Every structure is written in C-alpha cells, then in structure tokens.
CSV table of C-alpha atoms and ligand atoms in Angstrom, one decimal:
chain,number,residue,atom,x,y,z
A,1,UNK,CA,-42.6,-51.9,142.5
A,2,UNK,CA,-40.5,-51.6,139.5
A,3,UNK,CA,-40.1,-54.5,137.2
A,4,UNK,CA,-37.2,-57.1,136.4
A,5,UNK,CA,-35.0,-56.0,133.0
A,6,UNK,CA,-35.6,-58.6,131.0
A,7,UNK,CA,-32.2,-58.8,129.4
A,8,UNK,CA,-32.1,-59.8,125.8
A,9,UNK,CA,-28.5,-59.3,125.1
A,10,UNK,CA,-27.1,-61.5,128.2
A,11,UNK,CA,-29.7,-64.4,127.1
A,12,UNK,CA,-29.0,-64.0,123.0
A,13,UNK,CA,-25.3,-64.3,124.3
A,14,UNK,CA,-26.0,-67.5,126.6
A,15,UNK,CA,-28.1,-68.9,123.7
A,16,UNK,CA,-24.7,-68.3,121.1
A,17,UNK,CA,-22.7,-70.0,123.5
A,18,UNK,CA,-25.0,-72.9,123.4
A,19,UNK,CA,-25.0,-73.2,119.6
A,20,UNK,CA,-21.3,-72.5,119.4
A,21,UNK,CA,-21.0,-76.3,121.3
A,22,UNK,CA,-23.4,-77.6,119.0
A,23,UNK,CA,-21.8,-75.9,115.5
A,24,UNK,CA,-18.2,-77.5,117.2
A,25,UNK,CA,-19.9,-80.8,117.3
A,26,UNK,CA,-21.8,-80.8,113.6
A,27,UNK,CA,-18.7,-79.4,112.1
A,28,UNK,CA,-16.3,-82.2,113.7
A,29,UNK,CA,-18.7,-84.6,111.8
A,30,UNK,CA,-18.0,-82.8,108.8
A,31,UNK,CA,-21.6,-81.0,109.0
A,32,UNK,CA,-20.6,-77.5,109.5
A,33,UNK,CA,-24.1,-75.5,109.5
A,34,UNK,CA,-24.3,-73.4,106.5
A,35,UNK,CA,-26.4,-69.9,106.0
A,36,UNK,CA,-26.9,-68.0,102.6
A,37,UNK,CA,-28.0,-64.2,103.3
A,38,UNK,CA,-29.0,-62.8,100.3
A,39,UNK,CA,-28.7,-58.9,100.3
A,40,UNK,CA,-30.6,-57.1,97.0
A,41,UNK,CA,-30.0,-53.4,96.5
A,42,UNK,CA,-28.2,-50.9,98.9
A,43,UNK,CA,-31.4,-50.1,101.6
A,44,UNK,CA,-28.6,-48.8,104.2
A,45,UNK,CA,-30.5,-50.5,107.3
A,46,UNK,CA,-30.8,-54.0,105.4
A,47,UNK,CA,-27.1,-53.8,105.0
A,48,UNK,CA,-26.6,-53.4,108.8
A,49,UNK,CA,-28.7,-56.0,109.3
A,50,UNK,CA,-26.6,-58.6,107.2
A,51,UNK,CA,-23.0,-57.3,108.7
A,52,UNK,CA,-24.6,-58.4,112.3
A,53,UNK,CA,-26.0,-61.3,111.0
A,54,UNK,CA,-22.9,-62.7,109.2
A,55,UNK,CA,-21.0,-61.4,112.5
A,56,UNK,CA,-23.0,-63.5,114.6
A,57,UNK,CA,-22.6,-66.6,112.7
A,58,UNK,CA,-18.7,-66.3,112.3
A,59,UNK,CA,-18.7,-65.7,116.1
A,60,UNK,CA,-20.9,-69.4,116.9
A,61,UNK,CA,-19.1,-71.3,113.5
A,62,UNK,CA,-21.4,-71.7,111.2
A,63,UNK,CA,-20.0,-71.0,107.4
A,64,UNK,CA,-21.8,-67.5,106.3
A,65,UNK,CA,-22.1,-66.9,102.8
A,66,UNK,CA,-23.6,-63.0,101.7
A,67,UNK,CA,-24.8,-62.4,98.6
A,68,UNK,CA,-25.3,-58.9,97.5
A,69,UNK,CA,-26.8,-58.6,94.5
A,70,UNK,CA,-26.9,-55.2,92.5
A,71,UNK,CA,-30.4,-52.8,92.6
A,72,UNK,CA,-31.5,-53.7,89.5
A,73,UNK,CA,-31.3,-57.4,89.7
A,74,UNK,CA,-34.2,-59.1,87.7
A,75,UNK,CA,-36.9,-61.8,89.4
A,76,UNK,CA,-35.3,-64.1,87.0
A,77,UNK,CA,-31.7,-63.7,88.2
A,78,UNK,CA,-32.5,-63.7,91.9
A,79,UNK,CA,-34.5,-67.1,91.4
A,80,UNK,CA,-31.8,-68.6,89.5
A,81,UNK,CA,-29.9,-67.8,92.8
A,82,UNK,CA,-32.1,-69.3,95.1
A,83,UNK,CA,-32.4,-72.5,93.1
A,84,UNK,CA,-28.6,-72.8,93.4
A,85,UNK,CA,-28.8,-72.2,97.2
A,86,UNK,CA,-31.9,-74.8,97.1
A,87,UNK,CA,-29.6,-77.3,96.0
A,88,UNK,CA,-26.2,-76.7,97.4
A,89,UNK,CA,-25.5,-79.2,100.0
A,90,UNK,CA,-23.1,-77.1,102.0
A,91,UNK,CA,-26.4,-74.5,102.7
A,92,UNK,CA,-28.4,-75.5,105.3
A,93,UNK,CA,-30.4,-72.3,105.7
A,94,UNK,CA,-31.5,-69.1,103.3
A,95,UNK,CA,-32.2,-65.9,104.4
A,96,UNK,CA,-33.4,-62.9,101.7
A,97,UNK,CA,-33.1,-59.7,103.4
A,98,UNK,CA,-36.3,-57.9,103.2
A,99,UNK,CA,-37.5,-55.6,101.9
A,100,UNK,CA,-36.9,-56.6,98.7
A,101,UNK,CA,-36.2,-53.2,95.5
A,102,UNK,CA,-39.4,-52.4,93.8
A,103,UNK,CA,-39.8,-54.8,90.7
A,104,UNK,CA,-38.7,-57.6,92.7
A,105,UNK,CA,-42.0,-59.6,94.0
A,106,UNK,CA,-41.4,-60.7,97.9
A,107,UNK,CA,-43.7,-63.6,97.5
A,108,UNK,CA,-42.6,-65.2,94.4
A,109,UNK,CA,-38.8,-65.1,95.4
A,110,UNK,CA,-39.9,-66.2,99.5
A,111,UNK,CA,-42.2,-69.2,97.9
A,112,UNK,CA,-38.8,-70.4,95.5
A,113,UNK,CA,-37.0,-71.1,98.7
A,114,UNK,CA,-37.2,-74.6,99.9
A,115,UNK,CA,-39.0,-74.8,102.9
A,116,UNK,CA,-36.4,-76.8,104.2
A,117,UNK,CA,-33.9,-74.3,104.1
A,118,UNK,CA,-36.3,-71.4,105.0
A,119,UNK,CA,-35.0,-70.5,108.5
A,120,UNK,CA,-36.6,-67.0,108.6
A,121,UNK,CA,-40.3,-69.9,108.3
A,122,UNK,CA,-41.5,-66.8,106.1
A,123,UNK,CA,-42.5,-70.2,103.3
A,124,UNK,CA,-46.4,-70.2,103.6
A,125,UNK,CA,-45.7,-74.1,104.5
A,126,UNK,CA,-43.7,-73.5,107.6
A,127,UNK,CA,-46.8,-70.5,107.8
A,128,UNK,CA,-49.0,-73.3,107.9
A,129,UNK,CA,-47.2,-75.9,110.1
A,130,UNK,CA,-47.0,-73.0,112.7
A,131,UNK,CA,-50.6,-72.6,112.1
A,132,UNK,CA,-51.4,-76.4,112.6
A,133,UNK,CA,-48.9,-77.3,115.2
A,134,UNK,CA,-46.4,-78.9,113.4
A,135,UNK,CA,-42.8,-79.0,112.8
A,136,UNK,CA,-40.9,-76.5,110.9
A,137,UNK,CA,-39.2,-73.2,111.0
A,138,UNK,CA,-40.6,-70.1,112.7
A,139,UNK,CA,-40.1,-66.7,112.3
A,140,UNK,CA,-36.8,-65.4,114.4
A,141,UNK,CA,-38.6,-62.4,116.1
A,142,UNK,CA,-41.4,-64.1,117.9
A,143,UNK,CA,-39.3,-67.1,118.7
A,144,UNK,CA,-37.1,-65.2,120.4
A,145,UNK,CA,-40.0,-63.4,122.1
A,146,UNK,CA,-41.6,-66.4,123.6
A,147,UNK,CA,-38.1,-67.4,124.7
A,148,UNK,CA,-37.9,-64.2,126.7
A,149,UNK,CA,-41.3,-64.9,128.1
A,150,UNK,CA,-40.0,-68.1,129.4
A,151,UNK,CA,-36.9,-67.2,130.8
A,152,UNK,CA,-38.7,-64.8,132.9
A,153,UNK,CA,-40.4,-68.2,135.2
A,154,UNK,CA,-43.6,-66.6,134.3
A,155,UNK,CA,-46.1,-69.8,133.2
A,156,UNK,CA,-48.2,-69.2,129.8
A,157,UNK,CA,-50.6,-71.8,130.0
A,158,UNK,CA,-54.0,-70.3,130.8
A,159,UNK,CA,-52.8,-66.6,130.9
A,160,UNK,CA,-54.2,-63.6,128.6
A,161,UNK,CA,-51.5,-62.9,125.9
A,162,UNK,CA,-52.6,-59.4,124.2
A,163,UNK,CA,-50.3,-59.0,120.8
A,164,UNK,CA,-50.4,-55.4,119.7
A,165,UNK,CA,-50.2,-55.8,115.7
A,166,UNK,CA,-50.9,-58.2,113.5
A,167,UNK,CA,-48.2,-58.4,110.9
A,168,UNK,CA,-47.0,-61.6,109.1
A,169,UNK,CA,-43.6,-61.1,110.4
A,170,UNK,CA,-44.3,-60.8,113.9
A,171,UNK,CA,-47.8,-60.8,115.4
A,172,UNK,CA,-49.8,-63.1,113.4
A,173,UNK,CA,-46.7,-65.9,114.2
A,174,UNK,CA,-46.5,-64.7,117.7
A,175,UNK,CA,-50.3,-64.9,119.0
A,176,UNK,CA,-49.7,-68.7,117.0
A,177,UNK,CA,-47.2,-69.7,118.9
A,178,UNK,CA,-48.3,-68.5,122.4
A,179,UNK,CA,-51.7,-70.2,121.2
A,180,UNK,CA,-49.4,-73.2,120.8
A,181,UNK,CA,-48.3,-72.5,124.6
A,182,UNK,CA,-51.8,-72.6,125.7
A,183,UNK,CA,-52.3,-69.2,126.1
A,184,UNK,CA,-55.6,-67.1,126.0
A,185,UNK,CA,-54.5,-64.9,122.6
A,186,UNK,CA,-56.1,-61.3,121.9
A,187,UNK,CA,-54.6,-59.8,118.6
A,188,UNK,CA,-55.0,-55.6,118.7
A,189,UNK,CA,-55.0,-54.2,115.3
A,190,UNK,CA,-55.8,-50.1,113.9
A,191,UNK,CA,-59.3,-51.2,114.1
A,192,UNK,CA,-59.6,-52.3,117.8
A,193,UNK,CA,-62.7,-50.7,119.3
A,194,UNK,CA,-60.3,-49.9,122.8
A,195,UNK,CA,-56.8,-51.0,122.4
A,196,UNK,CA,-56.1,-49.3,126.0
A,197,UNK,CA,-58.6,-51.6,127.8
A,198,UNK,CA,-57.9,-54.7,125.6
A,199,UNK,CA,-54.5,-54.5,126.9
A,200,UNK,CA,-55.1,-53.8,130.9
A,201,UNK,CA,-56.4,-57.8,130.7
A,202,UNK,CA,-53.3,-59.1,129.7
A,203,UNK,CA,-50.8,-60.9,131.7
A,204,UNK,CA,-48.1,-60.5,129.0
A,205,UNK,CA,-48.5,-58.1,126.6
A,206,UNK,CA,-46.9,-58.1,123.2
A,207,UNK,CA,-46.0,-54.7,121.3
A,208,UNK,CA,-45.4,-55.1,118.0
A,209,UNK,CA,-47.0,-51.9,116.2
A,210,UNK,CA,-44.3,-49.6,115.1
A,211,UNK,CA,-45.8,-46.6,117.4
A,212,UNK,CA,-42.8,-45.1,119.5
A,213,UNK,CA,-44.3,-45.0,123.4
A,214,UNK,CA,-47.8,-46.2,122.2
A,215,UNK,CA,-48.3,-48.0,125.5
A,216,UNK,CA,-48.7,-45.9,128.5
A,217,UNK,CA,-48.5,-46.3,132.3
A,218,UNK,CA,-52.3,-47.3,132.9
A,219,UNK,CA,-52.7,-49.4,130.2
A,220,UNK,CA,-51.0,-51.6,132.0
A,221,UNK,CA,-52.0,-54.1,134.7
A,222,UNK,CA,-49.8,-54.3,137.7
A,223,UNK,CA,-47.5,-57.5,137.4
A,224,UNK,CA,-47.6,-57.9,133.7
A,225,UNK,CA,-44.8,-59.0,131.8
A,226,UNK,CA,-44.6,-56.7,128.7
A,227,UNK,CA,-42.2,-57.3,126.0
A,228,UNK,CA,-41.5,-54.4,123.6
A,229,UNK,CA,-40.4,-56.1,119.9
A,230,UNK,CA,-40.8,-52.2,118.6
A,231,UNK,CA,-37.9,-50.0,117.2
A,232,UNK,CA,-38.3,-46.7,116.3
A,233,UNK,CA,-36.2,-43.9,115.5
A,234,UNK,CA,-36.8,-40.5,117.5
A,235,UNK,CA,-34.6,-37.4,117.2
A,236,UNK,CA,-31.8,-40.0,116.6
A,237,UNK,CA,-32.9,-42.2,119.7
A,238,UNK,CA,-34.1,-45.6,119.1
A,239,UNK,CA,-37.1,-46.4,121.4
A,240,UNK,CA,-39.4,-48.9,121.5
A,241,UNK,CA,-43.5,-49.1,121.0
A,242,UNK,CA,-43.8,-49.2,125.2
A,243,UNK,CA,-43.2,-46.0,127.2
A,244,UNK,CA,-40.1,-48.1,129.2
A,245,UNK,CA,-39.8,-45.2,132.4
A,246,UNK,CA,-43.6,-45.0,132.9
A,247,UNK,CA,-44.3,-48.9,132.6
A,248,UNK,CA,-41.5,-50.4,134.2
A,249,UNK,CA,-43.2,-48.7,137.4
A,250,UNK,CA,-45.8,-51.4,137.0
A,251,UNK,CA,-45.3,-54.2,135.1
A,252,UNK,CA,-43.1,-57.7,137.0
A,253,UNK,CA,-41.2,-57.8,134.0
A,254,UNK,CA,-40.3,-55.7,130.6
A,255,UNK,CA,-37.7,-55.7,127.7
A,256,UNK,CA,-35.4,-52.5,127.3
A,257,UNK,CA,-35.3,-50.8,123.6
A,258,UNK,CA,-32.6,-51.7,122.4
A,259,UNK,CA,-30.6,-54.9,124.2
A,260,UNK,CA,-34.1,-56.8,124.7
A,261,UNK,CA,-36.0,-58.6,121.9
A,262,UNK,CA,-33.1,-57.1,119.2
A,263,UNK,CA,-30.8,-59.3,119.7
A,264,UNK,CA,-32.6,-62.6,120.2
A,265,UNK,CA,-33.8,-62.5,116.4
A,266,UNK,CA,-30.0,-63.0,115.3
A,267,UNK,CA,-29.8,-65.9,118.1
A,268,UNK,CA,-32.9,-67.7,116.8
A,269,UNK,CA,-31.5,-67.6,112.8
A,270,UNK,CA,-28.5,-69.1,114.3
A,271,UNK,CA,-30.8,-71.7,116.0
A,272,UNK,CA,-32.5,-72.5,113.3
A,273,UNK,CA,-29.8,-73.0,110.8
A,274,UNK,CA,-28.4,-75.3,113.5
A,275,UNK,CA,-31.2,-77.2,113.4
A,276,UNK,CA,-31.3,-77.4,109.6
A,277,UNK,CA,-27.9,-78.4,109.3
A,278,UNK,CA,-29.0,-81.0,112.4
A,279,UNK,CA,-31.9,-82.4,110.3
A,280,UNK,CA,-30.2,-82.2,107.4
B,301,LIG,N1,-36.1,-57.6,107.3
B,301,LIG,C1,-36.5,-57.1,108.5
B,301,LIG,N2,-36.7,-58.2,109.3
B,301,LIG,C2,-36.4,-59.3,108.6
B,301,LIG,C3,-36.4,-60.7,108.9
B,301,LIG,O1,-36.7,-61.1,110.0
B,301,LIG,N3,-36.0,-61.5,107.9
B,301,LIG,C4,-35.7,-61.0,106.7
B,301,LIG,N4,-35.4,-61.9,105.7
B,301,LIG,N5,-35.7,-59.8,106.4
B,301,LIG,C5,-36.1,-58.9,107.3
C-alpha cells in the first residue's frame, strides 16, 4: 500500500478561491476585510513570513496593512500601535509576527489585542473559548490541520488522535479541537514514557515536535492518516518531523514537507479575517 498525498497547496488554493467570492461580496457592501501584520525587528524568516502573508491577502482582496516597526521599538510604542489597530474600523483582524526582539514581552503586547480582532486566537480568551467550546478565533495551524483531516473522508468521532508536542501554538489548540470533533486525544510530550508505542494506537497522528524524521516506519499503524505540521531545515532541505519515504509505505493518508499543512496556515488567517470583517 502506499498512502494518498494529502495536498495542502491544491486545498489552501481551493479554500482562497472560496474567500476571494466572499471578500468580492463584503467589499461590494463597503466591508472590505481588513488585516494589520505587525512585523518588529528584521528576524529574516519572520519577514518571509509577512511577504507571503500580505501576498496572500492581495491575491483573495482583503486590504493588508504591514507594519514593520524598527528592532529597538519600546513595549510602550508597540502598544500604542495596537490600541490604534484596536480601534480602527477599517481593521478587522491583527496579526503580530512572532517572535517578538528581546525586551519586548509576547504576552503583554498578545493580551493588548482585542480579542475580537485576534485572528491568530493567540488572546487567552479565544484560548479559553477553544478550551470551552465556544465561539472565537483559533489558531491558523491546527485549523488548517483539522481541515486536512477532513478533506481526507476519514471520520474523527471516536478515533485515537495522538498529537506529538504540546505547544501553545499548535498542539495544546490542536488535541482541543479534535477533542471538540469527538475524538479520543493523546498528547506526547519529552516526557512520554514510550512516544513510539503511544503513537502505533493512533488513527491520525499529529507531529508537531520540531524533530526532523522523528517518526519512523513502525511507529506507525497501517492505514493511519498522519499529518506532518513540522519544518525543519537539514543541509538546506526543509523536511518535516515524519520520515515521508518510510511512512507513506504505511499510513492511508500523509502530508508532504513542504506543500501540506504550510500553506493552509495563510488560508485559515485569511478565513478568519473574513470572518471578522463578517461579524464585524
Ligand atoms: N510566528 C510563527 N508562527 C506564527 C503564527 O502563527 N502567528 C504569529 N503571529 N507569529 C508566528
């Protein structure tokens, strides 16, 4: 057997489409979606990051605003920013590119943004409606992983979901919301007693560790769907936390490093700042 490719850039690039309708039909009401990046210092990979974000918004409509702000930016200044962004009308959604220079404290400047505006859901209260089941914004990457999941046919409800990691960006939000699909949910951290047999009982398996090829061939079970949200740089190659050759052999479904849960983050900010601007 060798698995399906679960194709992350042909589905991100369905889901733009999609959105681009729904930006034509906010902005002919005079809505246009709005979304504030806000880029702090010159970290070279956060500035790739931005470029592809703001790309992807001019490609789907929605108004992109970047603001890069010098290294040595004070707390002070950047709040004074976000308050602005809080309260412009035309701004629907506010990213800050993370991570933020040292001197510059991630949680005081990610608790100033308005939880309404906080399409990244990094604000502990869109933590906590994730956590209780209610509405609000949640974090791009697992969004965009459970999306994947679906689009495979595979059913959730009932199966064994192993998330390798437990980060607050992507596997504490990602073992909530496939908790929230009525999955069974293991979370594998550094400490796990056997992180090999942990994840041989999952039906989809989650790897989110930052470990290039951490998960081999056998640890595996046959017809899994496996989704890889790693990316790590090797000898100038990006691979993923999944050993792709050796597991595809097995598993009914897998992600490719790069082209599979990459681009879906960008698609589910754009989703979400449509659905600000929506609610809005
Ligand atoms: N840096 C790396 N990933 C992310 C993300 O999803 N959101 C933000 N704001 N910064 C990041």
């Amino acid at each position: 057997m060798t698995a399906k490719i679960i194709d992350g850039k042909a589905i991100a690039k369905e889901i733009r489409g999609d959105l681009a309708k729904q930006v034509a039909e906010l902005t002919k009401e005079g809505r246009q979606p709005g979304l504030a990046v806000v880029l702090v210092g010159d970290d070279p990979a956060s500035a790739v990051y931005v470029r592809s974000k703001k790309r992807a918004c001019e490609e789907v409509g929605i108004n992109s605003l970047v603001h890069r702000l010098p290294q040595e930016t004070t707390q002070k200044e950047l709040l004074a920013l976000i308050e602005e962004l809080n309260q412009d009308p035309k701004i629907h959604g506010i990213l800050v590119q993370l991570p933020l220079p040292d001197g510059l404290d991630e949680e005081i400047v990610i608790n100033a943004i308005s939880p309404k505006k906080d399409v990244d859901g990094f604000h502990p209260i869109n933590v906590g409606n994730l956590h209780i089941g209610q509405e609000g914004f949640v974090p791009c990457t697992p969004a965009g992983v459970v999306e994947l999941v679906k689009r495979t046919g595979v059913s959730i409800a009932g199966k064994n979901v192993v998330v390798l990691g437990r980060s607050n960006i992507v596997g504490k939000p990602v073992a909530s919301l496939f908790l929230r699909e009525n999955a069974t949910v293991t979370i594998c951290h550094s400490r796990t007693k056997d992180v090999a047999a942990e994840c041989r009982r999952a039906d989809i398996l989650i790897a989110a560790v930052g470990r290039p090829k951490l998960v081999q061939q056998d640890w595996v079970k046959p017809g899994a769907v496996v989704i890889d949200v790693g990316i790590n740089r090797v000898d100038g190659e990006i691979v993923g936390d999944v050993d792709f050759e050796q597991v595809k052999k097995v598993a009914e479904a897998i992600t490719p490093v790069p082209g599979g849960v990459g681009p879906m983050t960008i698609a589910m900010l754009l989703k979400a700042t449509v659905e600000a601007a929506s609610r809005a």
